[in-house]
Every structure is written in C-alpha cells, then in structure tokens.
Amino acid sequence: MKNSILTILAVAAMVACKKNQTTTSDQSADSASMMTPADTMITGDSATTGMTDSDAQNKMLSEQDKKFADAAAKGGMMEVMIGELAETNANNATVKSLGAMMVKDHSKANDELKNWAAATGYTLPTSLDAKKQKMYDDLKAKKGTEFDRAYTDLMVTDHKEDIAEFKKQAAEGSETSLKSFASTTLPTLEHHLMESEKAKKAVN
C-alpha cells in the first residue's frame, strides 16, 4: 500500500513539473515574440542615422553632373564679370551692348544654377579658377579698341566651348533638373555666339 501511494505521489510530482516547464517555455516564447518588433525598429533607426537628404541626392549625381555644374558656375561668374568690364572699358557701342546682354542673361542663368544647387544640396564654386582669373585680369588691363578686339575674340571662343559642354550635359547628364537647365540655356548661348561673331566683325 505504501509503495502504491509513493508511486502516485511521484507521478503527480512529475506531471506538476512538466506543467511548470511548459508554462515557463511558453512565457519565454511570448516575451521573445514581444521583443522582436522593438529590436527590429532599433536596427532600422540606426541604419538610417547620419544620412541627410542632401547626402543622398549628392550620391545620385554623376561625375559628369558635378564637372558640368562646377564649370557652368565658374564660366557664368566670369561672363558677368567681364561683361561688366565691357560696359565700361569698350570703345564700340556694339561691344558695350554685348557686355550688357552677357551680364543680364548670365546673371539669370547663374541664379537658376544656384537654385538647383540649393535644392540638391550641392556646393558650387564661389570664385574663378586660376585660368579664368587670368583672362579677367588680362582684359581688365585693356581699354578702347584693344579691349573690343580681345573681348569679342574671347566671347566667340568661350561660347563655342560653352555650347559643347551644355550639349554634352543635356545628352549625357544623370540628374534630371540639371539636364533640363543645360537644355533650356542652350538657345541663349547660341544667340550669344551669333551676337559675339557680329561684334567681332564690327571691330576687326
């Protein structure tokens, strides 16, 4: 009889232990499943930390885009600066008018490029490179007919180069807004070339 009672108690104890183990493991599974979304959220947040919108957009710009934007900014600045020189240093009325047109049109294009850069988070150059600075300094030292000839020569050469660069960007650029800027500015540059060639004939 004693043996039977002990056996029953032993079995009861074993069943009770199994229930506790099952409950414990169920609770562990529940707590693990509850933690999973929180863990995932933390990982997701940390993966995006440190990346700003402008960083992301800058990574989307190709080397062609960056090269073009830098060249257009420096070229546009020089056009305005030497256009202002033409308004004061030129002898021929046609050359003075050409300078005024360059200042007006290139100031507008420069503003459009700056607006693009601000929207994209791209930093444009704010000063001329050594080559363009030398061109400006050389022209600044000239007056009258000598200035007229040097300025119109430069405008013809420079606008031929500009047109080639803007056509390349319109065809091969990656960033849509910058491609559009190149395309819409091209007719103005072509008009500048035509007027520069007329002014060059007038002073030679």
PDB file of C-alpha atoms in Angstrom:
ATOM      1  CA  MET A   1       0.000   0.000   0.000  1.00  0.00           C
ATOM      2  CA  LYS A   2       2.831   2.388   0.895  1.00  0.00           C
ATOM      3  CA  ASN A   3       4.514   1.626  -2.418  1.00  0.00           C
ATOM      4  CA  SER A   4       1.317   2.461  -4.333  1.00  0.00           C
ATOM      5  CA  ILE A   5       0.942   5.819  -2.544  1.00  0.00           C
ATOM      6  CA  LEU A   6       4.595   6.700  -3.212  1.00  0.00           C
ATOM      7  CA  THR A   7       4.190   5.807  -6.866  1.00  0.00           C
ATOM      8  CA  ILE A   8       1.084   8.013  -7.201  1.00  0.00           C
ATOM      9  CA  LEU A   9       2.850  10.928  -5.500  1.00  0.00           C
ATOM     10  CA  ALA A  10       5.900  10.527  -7.716  1.00  0.00           C
ATOM     11  CA  VAL A  11       3.749  10.564 -10.849  1.00  0.00           C
ATOM     12  CA  ALA A  12       1.820  13.609  -9.609  1.00  0.00           C
ATOM     13  CA  ALA A  13       5.078  15.436  -8.897  1.00  0.00           C
ATOM     14  CA  MET A  14       6.404  14.669 -12.367  1.00  0.00           C
ATOM     15  CA  VAL A  15       3.212  15.943 -14.038  1.00  0.00           C
ATOM     16  CA  ALA A  16       3.368  19.151 -11.999  1.00  0.00           C
ATOM     17  CA  CYS A  17       6.993  19.679 -13.042  1.00  0.00           C
ATOM     18  CA  LYS A  18       6.156  19.211 -16.708  1.00  0.00           C
ATOM     19  CA  LYS A  19       3.337  21.778 -16.457  1.00  0.00           C
ATOM     20  CA  ASN A  20       5.706  24.327 -14.902  1.00  0.00           C
ATOM     21  CA  GLN A  21       8.295  23.730 -17.618  1.00  0.00           C
ATOM     22  CA  THR A  22       5.670  24.165 -20.351  1.00  0.00           C
ATOM     23  CA  THR A  23       4.369  27.388 -18.781  1.00  0.00           C
ATOM     24  CA  THR A  24       7.899  28.757 -18.412  1.00  0.00           C
ATOM     25  CA  SER A  25       8.807  27.932 -22.008  1.00  0.00           C
ATOM     26  CA  ASP A  26       5.526  29.460 -23.243  1.00  0.00           C
ATOM     27  CA  GLN A  27       6.229  32.650 -21.328  1.00  0.00           C
ATOM     28  CA  SER A  28       9.749  32.760 -22.779  1.00  0.00           C
ATOM     29  CA  ALA A  29       8.351  32.359 -26.296  1.00  0.00           C
ATOM     30  CA  ASP A  30       5.802  35.116 -25.651  1.00  0.00           C
ATOM     31  CA  SER A  31       8.404  37.544 -24.320  1.00  0.00           C
ATOM     32  CA  ALA A  32      10.713  36.766 -27.240  1.00  0.00           C
ATOM     33  CA  SER A  33       7.974  37.478 -29.767  1.00  0.00           C
ATOM     34  CA  MET A  34       7.071  40.709 -27.978  1.00  0.00           C
ATOM     35  CA  MET A  35      10.677  41.947 -28.125  1.00  0.00           C
ATOM     36  CA  THR A  36      11.177  41.224 -31.810  1.00  0.00           C
ATOM     37  CA  PRO A  37       9.370  44.303 -33.257  1.00  0.00           C
ATOM     38  CA  ALA A  38      11.167  46.624 -30.837  1.00  0.00           C
ATOM     39  CA  ASP A  39      14.545  45.140 -31.793  1.00  0.00           C
ATOM     40  CA  THR A  40      13.723  45.499 -35.461  1.00  0.00           C
ATOM     41  CA  MET A  41      12.760  49.142 -35.010  1.00  0.00           C
ATOM     42  CA  ILE A  42      16.017  49.965 -33.255  1.00  0.00           C
ATOM     43  CA  THR A  43      18.036  48.327 -36.015  1.00  0.00           C
ATOM     44  CA  GLY A  44      16.058  50.191 -38.695  1.00  0.00           C
ATOM     45  CA  ASP A  45      16.614  53.556 -36.996  1.00  0.00           C
ATOM     46  CA  SER A  46      20.330  53.043 -36.559  1.00  0.00           C
ATOM     47  CA  ALA A  47      20.721  52.057 -40.218  1.00  0.00           C
ATOM     48  CA  THR A  48      19.381  55.401 -41.441  1.00  0.00           C
ATOM     49  CA  THR A  49      21.103  57.633 -38.856  1.00  0.00           C
ATOM     50  CA  GLY A  50      23.672  60.068 -40.255  1.00  0.00           C
ATOM     51  CA  MET A  51      22.336  60.170 -43.836  1.00  0.00           C
ATOM     52  CA  THR A  52      20.733  63.507 -44.749  1.00  0.00           C
ATOM     53  CA  ASP A  53      18.578  64.177 -47.817  1.00  0.00           C
ATOM     54  CA  SER A  54      21.323  66.261 -49.426  1.00  0.00           C
ATOM     55  CA  ASP A  55      23.876  63.454 -48.880  1.00  0.00           C
ATOM     56  CA  ALA A  56      21.536  61.030 -50.620  1.00  0.00           C
ATOM     57  CA  GLN A  57      20.955  63.413 -53.528  1.00  0.00           C
ATOM     58  CA  ASN A  58      24.669  64.178 -53.883  1.00  0.00           C
ATOM     59  CA  LYS A  59      25.352  60.457 -54.242  1.00  0.00           C
ATOM     60  CA  MET A  60      22.897  60.433 -57.146  1.00  0.00           C
ATOM     61  CA  LEU A  61      24.991  62.995 -59.071  1.00  0.00           C
ATOM     62  CA  SER A  62      27.383  61.518 -61.618  1.00  0.00           C
ATOM     63  CA  GLU A  63      30.925  62.810 -62.183  1.00  0.00           C
ATOM     64  CA  GLN A  64      29.610  64.391 -65.402  1.00  0.00           C
ATOM     65  CA  ASP A  65      26.928  66.278 -63.403  1.00  0.00           C
ATOM     66  CA  LYS A  66      29.449  67.597 -60.870  1.00  0.00           C
ATOM     67  CA  LYS A  67      32.018  68.550 -63.507  1.00  0.00           C
ATOM     68  CA  PHE A  68      29.384  70.390 -65.543  1.00  0.00           C
ATOM     69  CA  ALA A  69      27.885  72.218 -62.540  1.00  0.00           C
ATOM     70  CA  ASP A  70      31.327  73.432 -61.406  1.00  0.00           C
ATOM     71  CA  ALA A  71      32.331  74.579 -64.918  1.00  0.00           C
ATOM     72  CA  ALA A  72      28.964  76.295 -65.513  1.00  0.00           C
ATOM     73  CA  ALA A  73      29.202  78.162 -62.191  1.00  0.00           C
ATOM     74  CA  LYS A  74      32.743  79.430 -62.842  1.00  0.00           C
ATOM     75  CA  GLY A  75      32.015  80.215 -66.501  1.00  0.00           C
ATOM     76  CA  GLY A  76      28.836  82.090 -65.602  1.00  0.00           C
ATOM     77  CA  MET A  77      30.646  84.171 -62.984  1.00  0.00           C
ATOM     78  CA  MET A  78      33.354  85.123 -65.477  1.00  0.00           C
ATOM     79  CA  GLU A  79      30.801  86.093 -68.151  1.00  0.00           C
ATOM     80  CA  VAL A  80      29.136  88.528 -65.741  1.00  0.00           C
ATOM     81  CA  MET A  81      32.445  89.993 -64.521  1.00  0.00           C
ATOM     82  CA  ILE A  82      33.915  90.616 -67.991  1.00  0.00           C
ATOM     83  CA  GLY A  83      30.524  91.739 -69.305  1.00  0.00           C
ATOM     84  CA  GLU A  84      30.640  94.500 -66.688  1.00  0.00           C
ATOM     85  CA  LEU A  85      34.157  95.372 -67.906  1.00  0.00           C
ATOM     86  CA  ALA A  86      32.831  95.636 -71.465  1.00  0.00           C
ATOM     87  CA  GLU A  87      30.165  98.105 -70.365  1.00  0.00           C
ATOM     88  CA  THR A  88      32.873 100.457 -69.044  1.00  0.00           C
ATOM     89  CA  ASN A  89      36.095  99.629 -70.985  1.00  0.00           C
ATOM     90  CA  ALA A  90      34.749  99.072 -74.517  1.00  0.00           C
ATOM     91  CA  ASN A  91      35.002 101.709 -77.214  1.00  0.00           C
ATOM     92  CA  ASN A  92      32.470 100.271 -79.690  1.00  0.00           C
ATOM     93  CA  ALA A  93      28.734 100.643 -78.894  1.00  0.00           C
ATOM     94  CA  THR A  94      28.023  97.116 -80.199  1.00  0.00           C
ATOM     95  CA  VAL A  95      30.614  95.686 -77.796  1.00  0.00           C
ATOM     96  CA  LYS A  96      29.128  97.661 -74.900  1.00  0.00           C
ATOM     97  CA  SER A  97      25.667  96.265 -75.746  1.00  0.00           C
ATOM     98  CA  LEU A  98      27.101  92.743 -75.990  1.00  0.00           C
ATOM     99  CA  GLY A  99      28.604  93.131 -72.498  1.00  0.00           C
ATOM    100  CA  ALA A 100      25.276  94.337 -71.079  1.00  0.00           C
ATOM    101  CA  MET A 101      23.459  91.359 -72.610  1.00  0.00           C
ATOM    102  CA  MET A 102      26.028  88.945 -71.120  1.00  0.00           C
ATOM    103  CA  VAL A 103      25.601  90.452 -67.653  1.00  0.00           C
ATOM    104  CA  LYS A 104      21.787  90.217 -67.822  1.00  0.00           C
ATOM    105  CA  ASP A 105      21.493  86.705 -69.326  1.00  0.00           C
ATOM    106  CA  HIS A 106      24.318  85.063 -67.396  1.00  0.00           C
ATOM    107  CA  SER A 107      23.150  86.563 -64.075  1.00  0.00           C
ATOM    108  CA  LYS A 108      19.765  84.917 -64.712  1.00  0.00           C
ATOM    109  CA  ALA A 109      21.390  81.573 -65.604  1.00  0.00           C
ATOM    110  CA  ASN A 110      23.674  81.798 -62.546  1.00  0.00           C
ATOM    111  CA  ASP A 111      20.636  82.295 -60.294  1.00  0.00           C
ATOM    112  CA  GLU A 112      18.910  79.267 -61.834  1.00  0.00           C
ATOM    113  CA  LEU A 113      22.023  77.146 -61.244  1.00  0.00           C
ATOM    114  CA  LYS A 114      22.241  78.356 -57.616  1.00  0.00           C
ATOM    115  CA  ASN A 115      18.576  77.433 -57.075  1.00  0.00           C
ATOM    116  CA  TRP A 116      19.287  73.945 -58.442  1.00  0.00           C
ATOM    117  CA  ALA A 117      22.311  73.593 -56.139  1.00  0.00           C
ATOM    118  CA  ALA A 118      20.293  74.705 -53.091  1.00  0.00           C
ATOM    119  CA  ALA A 119      17.523  72.199 -53.869  1.00  0.00           C
ATOM    120  CA  THR A 120      20.030  69.401 -54.451  1.00  0.00           C
ATOM    121  CA  GLY A 121      22.358  70.203 -51.559  1.00  0.00           C
ATOM    122  CA  TYR A 122      25.324  70.608 -53.911  1.00  0.00           C
ATOM    123  CA  THR A 123      28.041  73.193 -53.172  1.00  0.00           C
ATOM    124  CA  LEU A 124      29.040  75.251 -56.208  1.00  0.00           C
ATOM    125  CA  PRO A 125      32.379  77.076 -56.573  1.00  0.00           C
ATOM    126  CA  THR A 126      32.187  80.706 -55.435  1.00  0.00           C
ATOM    127  CA  SER A 127      35.296  82.045 -57.177  1.00  0.00           C
ATOM    128  CA  LEU A 128      37.091  81.780 -60.516  1.00  0.00           C
ATOM    129  CA  ASP A 129      39.834  79.229 -61.118  1.00  0.00           C
ATOM    130  CA  ALA A 130      43.359  80.453 -61.947  1.00  0.00           C
ATOM    131  CA  LYS A 131      42.842  80.236 -65.739  1.00  0.00           C
ATOM    132  CA  LYS A 132      39.637  82.298 -65.745  1.00  0.00           C
ATOM    133  CA  GLN A 133      41.043  84.797 -63.244  1.00  0.00           C
ATOM    134  CA  LYS A 134      43.982  85.419 -65.613  1.00  0.00           C
ATOM    135  CA  MET A 135      41.564  86.004 -68.526  1.00  0.00           C
ATOM    136  CA  TYR A 136      39.722  88.579 -66.418  1.00  0.00           C
ATOM    137  CA  ASP A 137      42.926  90.299 -65.263  1.00  0.00           C
ATOM    138  CA  ASP A 138      44.291  90.487 -68.835  1.00  0.00           C
ATOM    139  CA  LEU A 139      41.061  92.045 -70.132  1.00  0.00           C
ATOM    140  CA  LYS A 140      40.850  94.492 -67.244  1.00  0.00           C
ATOM    141  CA  ALA A 141      44.218  95.951 -68.284  1.00  0.00           C
ATOM    142  CA  LYS A 142      42.926  96.754 -71.812  1.00  0.00           C
ATOM    143  CA  LYS A 143      40.942  99.778 -72.997  1.00  0.00           C
ATOM    144  CA  GLY A 144      39.247 101.024 -76.158  1.00  0.00           C
ATOM    145  CA  THR A 145      39.777  99.217 -79.479  1.00  0.00           C
ATOM    146  CA  GLU A 146      42.326  96.835 -77.957  1.00  0.00           C
ATOM    147  CA  PHE A 147      39.711  95.778 -75.388  1.00  0.00           C
ATOM    148  CA  ASP A 148      36.984  95.453 -78.045  1.00  0.00           C
ATOM    149  CA  ARG A 149      39.032  93.012 -80.111  1.00  0.00           C
ATOM    150  CA  ALA A 150      40.213  90.943 -77.135  1.00  0.00           C
ATOM    151  CA  TYR A 151      36.715  90.769 -75.609  1.00  0.00           C
ATOM    152  CA  THR A 152      34.891  89.774 -78.807  1.00  0.00           C
ATOM    153  CA  ASP A 153      37.568  87.149 -79.593  1.00  0.00           C
ATOM    154  CA  LEU A 154      37.122  85.670 -76.131  1.00  0.00           C
ATOM    155  CA  MET A 155      33.316  85.712 -76.355  1.00  0.00           C
ATOM    156  CA  VAL A 156      33.349  83.764 -79.640  1.00  0.00           C
ATOM    157  CA  THR A 157      35.837  81.158 -78.358  1.00  0.00           C
ATOM    158  CA  ASP A 158      34.234  80.881 -74.926  1.00  0.00           C
ATOM    159  CA  HIS A 159      30.680  80.449 -76.203  1.00  0.00           C
ATOM    160  CA  LYS A 160      31.715  77.728 -78.651  1.00  0.00           C
ATOM    161  CA  GLU A 161      33.171  75.815 -75.686  1.00  0.00           C
ATOM    162  CA  ASP A 162      30.101  76.536 -73.529  1.00  0.00           C
ATOM    163  CA  ILE A 163      27.710  75.258 -76.206  1.00  0.00           C
ATOM    164  CA  ALA A 164      29.686  71.994 -76.499  1.00  0.00           C
ATOM    165  CA  GLU A 165      29.638  71.496 -72.703  1.00  0.00           C
ATOM    166  CA  PHE A 166      25.922  72.276 -72.364  1.00  0.00           C
ATOM    167  CA  LYS A 167      25.058  69.918 -75.258  1.00  0.00           C
ATOM    168  CA  LYS A 168      27.073  67.148 -73.605  1.00  0.00           C
ATOM    169  CA  GLN A 169      25.275  67.656 -70.283  1.00  0.00           C
ATOM    170  CA  ALA A 170      21.860  67.717 -71.970  1.00  0.00           C
ATOM    171  CA  ALA A 171      22.679  64.365 -73.620  1.00  0.00           C
ATOM    172  CA  GLU A 172      24.799  62.562 -71.006  1.00  0.00           C
ATOM    173  CA  GLY A 173      23.884  64.070 -67.622  1.00  0.00           C
ATOM    174  CA  SER A 174      22.235  61.905 -64.948  1.00  0.00           C
ATOM    175  CA  GLU A 175      20.360  64.429 -62.796  1.00  0.00           C
ATOM    176  CA  THR A 176      17.083  65.427 -64.480  1.00  0.00           C
ATOM    177  CA  SER A 177      16.891  69.057 -63.288  1.00  0.00           C
ATOM    178  CA  LEU A 178      20.490  69.765 -64.291  1.00  0.00           C
ATOM    179  CA  LYS A 179      19.927  68.228 -67.738  1.00  0.00           C
ATOM    180  CA  SER A 180      16.876  70.454 -68.106  1.00  0.00           C
ATOM    181  CA  PHE A 181      18.915  73.535 -67.104  1.00  0.00           C
ATOM    182  CA  ALA A 182      21.508  72.684 -69.787  1.00  0.00           C
ATOM    183  CA  SER A 183      18.835  72.176 -72.463  1.00  0.00           C
ATOM    184  CA  THR A 184      16.908  75.370 -71.713  1.00  0.00           C
ATOM    185  CA  THR A 185      20.076  77.515 -71.511  1.00  0.00           C
ATOM    186  CA  LEU A 186      21.467  76.307 -74.860  1.00  0.00           C
ATOM    187  CA  PRO A 187      19.366  78.627 -77.102  1.00  0.00           C
ATOM    188  CA  THR A 188      20.610  81.644 -75.108  1.00  0.00           C
ATOM    189  CA  LEU A 189      24.234  80.568 -75.528  1.00  0.00           C
ATOM    190  CA  GLU A 190      23.729  80.034 -79.263  1.00  0.00           C
ATOM    191  CA  HIS A 191      22.260  83.538 -79.513  1.00  0.00           C
ATOM    192  CA  HIS A 192      25.279  84.888 -77.583  1.00  0.00           C
ATOM    193  CA  LEU A 193      27.649  83.222 -80.047  1.00  0.00           C
ATOM    194  CA  MET A 194      25.837  84.748 -83.013  1.00  0.00           C
ATOM    195  CA  GLU A 195      25.922  88.247 -81.438  1.00  0.00           C
ATOM    196  CA  SER A 196      29.594  87.811 -80.454  1.00  0.00           C
ATOM    197  CA  GLU A 197      30.523  86.940 -84.038  1.00  0.00           C
ATOM    198  CA  LYS A 198      28.696  90.070 -85.277  1.00  0.00           C
ATOM    199  CA  ALA A 199      30.520  92.254 -82.722  1.00  0.00           C
ATOM    200  CA  LYS A 200      33.852  90.676 -83.633  1.00  0.00           C
ATOM    201  CA  LYS A 201      33.323  91.601 -87.315  1.00  0.00           C
ATOM    202  CA  ALA A 202      32.385  95.149 -86.302  1.00  0.00           C
ATOM    203  CA  VAL A 203      35.714  95.772 -84.533  1.00  0.00           C
ATOM    204  CA  ASN A 204      38.123  93.943 -86.871  1.00  0.00           C
TER     205      ASN A 204
END
